[in-house]
Short mmCIF file of C-alpha atoms in Angstrom, two decimals:
data_model
loop_
_atom_site.label_atom_id
_atom_site.label_comp_id
_atom_site.label_asym_id
_atom_site.label_seq_id
_atom_site.Cartn_x
_atom_site.Cartn_y
_atom_site.Cartn_z
CA LEU A 1 0.00 0.00 0.00
CA CYS A 2 2.92 2.38 0.55
CA PHE A 3 3.84 2.16 -3.13
CA LEU A 4 0.32 3.12 -4.05
CA SER A 5 0.79 6.27 -2.00
CA SER A 6 4.09 7.07 -3.73
CA LEU A 7 2.35 6.80 -7.11
CA GLN A 8 -0.43 9.05 -5.83
CA LEU A 9 2.20 11.49 -4.56
CA VAL A 10 3.89 11.61 -7.97
CA SER A 11 0.56 12.13 -9.72
CA LEU A 12 -0.47 14.95 -7.36
CA LEU A 13 2.99 16.50 -7.76
CA LEU A 14 2.60 16.53 -11.55
CA ILE A 15 -0.83 18.14 -11.33
CA GLY A 16 0.37 20.68 -8.74
CA ILE A 17 3.50 21.69 -10.68
CA ALA A 18 1.51 22.15 -13.88
CA ALA A 19 -1.08 24.29 -12.07
CA TRP A 20 1.70 26.29 -10.38
CA GLY A 21 3.41 26.94 -13.74
CA ILE A 22 0.18 28.22 -15.26
CA GLY A 23 -0.79 30.19 -12.15
CA PHE A 24 2.48 32.12 -11.99
CA GLY A 25 2.63 32.64 -15.74
CA LEU A 26 5.80 30.60 -16.21
CA ILE A 27 4.16 28.45 -18.87
CA SER A 28 1.67 29.75 -21.40
CA SER A 29 1.38 26.61 -23.52
CA PHE A 30 -1.88 24.97 -22.51
CA ARG A 31 -0.93 21.92 -24.57
CA VAL A 32 2.12 21.20 -22.39
CA VAL A 33 0.20 21.83 -19.18
CA GLY A 34 -2.71 19.73 -20.43
CA VAL A 35 -0.43 16.77 -21.15
CA VAL A 36 1.25 17.02 -17.72
CA ILE A 37 -2.11 17.23 -15.96
CA ALA A 38 -3.48 14.33 -18.03
CA VAL A 39 -0.49 12.16 -17.08
CA GLY A 40 -0.98 13.13 -13.43
CA VAL A 41 -4.69 12.25 -13.53
CA PHE A 42 -3.88 8.94 -15.29
CA LEU A 43 -1.31 7.99 -12.63
CA PHE A 44 -3.72 8.98 -9.86
CA PHE A 45 -6.43 6.80 -11.43
CA ILE A 46 -4.02 3.86 -11.71
CA ALA A 47 -2.95 4.29 -8.07
CA LEU A 48 -6.61 4.38 -7.05
CA VAL A 49 -7.27 1.14 -8.97
CA GLY A 50 -4.34 -0.48 -7.14
CA LEU A 51 -5.55 0.81 -3.79
CA ILE A 52 -9.07 -0.52 -4.33
CA GLY A 53 -7.65 -3.82 -5.54
CA ALA A 54 -5.44 -4.13 -2.45
CA VAL A 55 -8.19 -3.20 0.01
CA LYS A 56 -10.76 -5.48 -1.60
CA HIS A 57 -8.14 -8.15 -2.40
CA HIS A 58 -9.47 -8.10 -5.97
CA GLN A 59 -7.26 -10.26 -8.20
CA VAL A 60 -8.25 -8.69 -11.53
CA LEU A 61 -7.72 -5.09 -10.37
CA LEU A 62 -4.34 -6.01 -8.89
CA PHE A 63 -3.36 -7.76 -12.12
CA PHE A 64 -4.21 -4.70 -14.25
CA TYR A 65 -2.50 -2.41 -11.74
CA MET A 66 0.61 -4.59 -11.89
CA ILE A 67 0.70 -4.63 -15.72
CA ILE A 68 0.11 -0.89 -16.09
CA LEU A 69 2.68 -0.11 -13.39
CA LEU A 70 5.18 -2.31 -15.24
CA LEU A 71 4.52 -0.34 -18.46
CA VAL A 72 4.88 2.96 -16.60
CA PHE A 73 8.17 1.67 -15.16
CA ILE A 74 9.50 0.81 -18.64
CA VAL A 75 8.61 4.22 -20.07
CA GLN A 76 9.86 6.15 -17.04
CA PHE A 77 13.10 4.16 -16.81
CA SER A 78 13.77 4.69 -20.52
CA VAL A 79 13.12 8.44 -20.38
CA SER A 80 15.25 8.80 -17.22
CA CYS A 81 18.17 6.95 -18.81
CA ALA A 82 17.84 9.11 -21.93
CA CYS A 83 17.91 12.28 -19.81
CA LEU A 84 21.06 11.12 -18.03
CA ALA A 85 22.78 9.96 -21.24
CA LEU A 86 22.47 13.16 -23.33
CA ASN A 87 25.81 14.88 -23.91
CA GLU A 88 26.19 18.65 -24.41
CA GLU A 89 25.98 18.47 -28.20
CA GLN A 90 22.75 16.44 -28.07
CA GLN A 91 21.32 18.83 -25.46
CA SER A 92 22.11 21.76 -27.75
CA GLU A 93 20.41 20.06 -30.71
CA LEU A 94 17.37 19.26 -28.59
CA LEU A 95 17.11 22.88 -27.42
CA GLU A 96 17.38 24.14 -31.00
CA VAL A 97 14.63 21.79 -32.21
CA GLY A 98 12.39 22.94 -29.36
CA TRP A 99 13.19 26.58 -30.12
CA THR A 100 12.35 26.35 -33.81
CA ASN A 101 9.19 24.25 -33.44
CA THR A 102 7.25 26.11 -30.74
CA ASN A 103 6.39 29.79 -30.70
CA SER A 104 4.75 29.76 -27.27
CA ALA A 105 7.79 28.15 -25.62
CA ARG A 106 10.06 30.66 -27.37
CA THR A 107 8.01 33.55 -26.00
CA ASP A 108 8.04 32.07 -22.48
CA ILE A 109 11.80 31.53 -22.59
CA GLU A 110 12.51 35.05 -23.85
CA ARG A 111 10.24 36.60 -21.24
CA ASN A 112 11.48 34.51 -18.27
CA LEU A 113 15.22 34.46 -19.11
CA ASN A 114 15.29 38.06 -20.44
CA CYS A 115 16.99 37.12 -23.71
CA CYS A 116 16.25 37.45 -27.43
CA GLY A 117 17.03 35.16 -30.35
CA PHE A 118 18.53 31.71 -30.15
CA ARG A 119 22.20 32.05 -31.07
CA VAL A 120 22.27 35.67 -32.30
CA PHE A 121 20.41 38.76 -31.08
CA TYR A 122 18.86 40.89 -33.84
CA PRO A 123 17.78 44.35 -32.55
CA ASN A 124 14.86 44.60 -34.99
CA ALA A 125 13.47 41.13 -34.20
CA THR A 126 10.22 40.50 -32.37
CA CYS A 127 10.98 39.57 -28.78
CA ALA A 128 9.02 39.27 -25.51
CA ALA A 129 11.94 40.18 -23.22
CA ASP A 130 12.30 43.44 -21.30
CA CYS A 131 15.91 43.82 -22.46
CA LEU A 132 14.67 44.73 -25.97
CA ARG A 133 13.95 48.26 -24.75
CA THR A 134 17.63 48.86 -24.03
CA LEU A 135 18.81 46.79 -27.03
CA HIS A 136 21.32 44.95 -24.79
CA CYS A 137 19.98 41.43 -24.94
CA ARG A 138 21.91 38.20 -24.77
CA PRO A 139 21.03 35.28 -27.03
CA CYS A 140 18.96 32.59 -25.31
CA ALA A 141 21.00 29.52 -26.29
CA PRO A 142 23.94 30.08 -23.89
CA ILE A 143 21.57 30.77 -20.99
CA MET A 144 19.48 27.66 -21.71
CA GLU A 145 22.55 25.47 -22.22
CA GLU A 146 23.86 26.61 -18.84
CA TYR A 147 20.82 25.10 -17.11
CA ALA A 148 19.95 22.24 -19.49
CA GLY A 149 22.52 19.74 -18.18
CA MET A 150 21.64 20.41 -14.55
CA VAL A 151 17.89 20.11 -15.21
CA LEU A 152 18.29 16.91 -17.24
CA ARG A 153 20.42 15.30 -14.50
CA PHE A 154 17.90 16.34 -11.84
CA VAL A 155 14.88 15.09 -13.82
CA GLY A 156 16.68 11.89 -14.82
CA GLY A 157 17.73 11.17 -11.23
CA ILE A 158 14.27 11.77 -9.79
CA GLY A 159 12.71 9.68 -12.57
CA LEU A 160 15.20 6.88 -11.98
CA PHE A 161 14.46 6.88 -8.23
CA PHE A 162 10.71 6.66 -8.75
CA SER A 163 11.08 4.05 -11.48
CA PHE A 164 12.80 1.73 -9.01
CA THR A 165 10.04 2.29 -6.45
CA GLU A 166 7.58 1.35 -9.20
CA ILE A 167 9.35 -1.92 -10.01
CA LEU A 168 9.36 -2.69 -6.29
CA GLY A 169 5.62 -1.93 -6.33
CA VAL A 170 5.16 -4.38 -9.21
CA TRP A 171 7.00 -7.08 -7.28
CA LEU A 172 5.01 -6.44 -4.07
CA THR A 173 1.73 -6.41 -6.01
CA TYR A 174 2.65 -9.73 -7.59
CA ARG A 175 3.41 -11.20 -4.14
CA TYR A 176 0.26 -9.76 -2.55
CA ARG A 177 -1.93 -10.80 -5.48
CA ASN A 178 -0.98 -14.46 -5.04
CA GLN A 179 -1.81 -14.55 -1.32
CA LYS A 180 -5.03 -15.96 -0.01
CA ASP A 181 -7.70 -13.48 0.99
CA PRO A 182 -7.78 -13.52 4.81
CA ARG A 183 -11.52 -12.71 4.82
CA ALA A 184 -12.39 -15.64 2.58
CA ASN A 185 -13.80 -18.93 3.75
CA PRO A 186 -10.82 -21.12 4.76
CA SER A 187 -12.48 -24.28 3.44
CA ALA A 188 -12.69 -22.70 -0.04
CA PHE A 189 -8.93 -23.25 -0.49
CA ILE A 190 -8.98 -26.95 0.32
#
């Protein structure tokens, strides 16, 4: 049951961080926030299914909880390893792809980091940063690259930690699922 609570904690954390980002204006892309909230709600629902299955000692619910938790583990472990394995050149390429493909993220980055342009600042370019008034803006790429490695290591480490708690949850669910229900009629097992 403690692993069900850790999954619920992760799901509530995802929902809370997404709401916090929107509330403070750090993120203006409703698509990104919507996906994060949807993942949080999905994980909360899965944790609730596992909790009901454990309390009711329901074999089918525990089986589905175990399978879905195993799939979540595989995805989360893979993404965490990918975050930890990216070198600086790959991080730079990833940032450039994100910069060129999303206007809303570009606007958020320029506004929050007070920078304009990706690699080069053009004084006559459209920019959401306050530094455009003084025409002394830094390009955004060096600022983002400064934080990208640290953020990827942090996210990868946290994801790796929770992925191992999930595989432990799968193992415990498997063990608990195969136990006899203590409320059942003892002669039913003979």
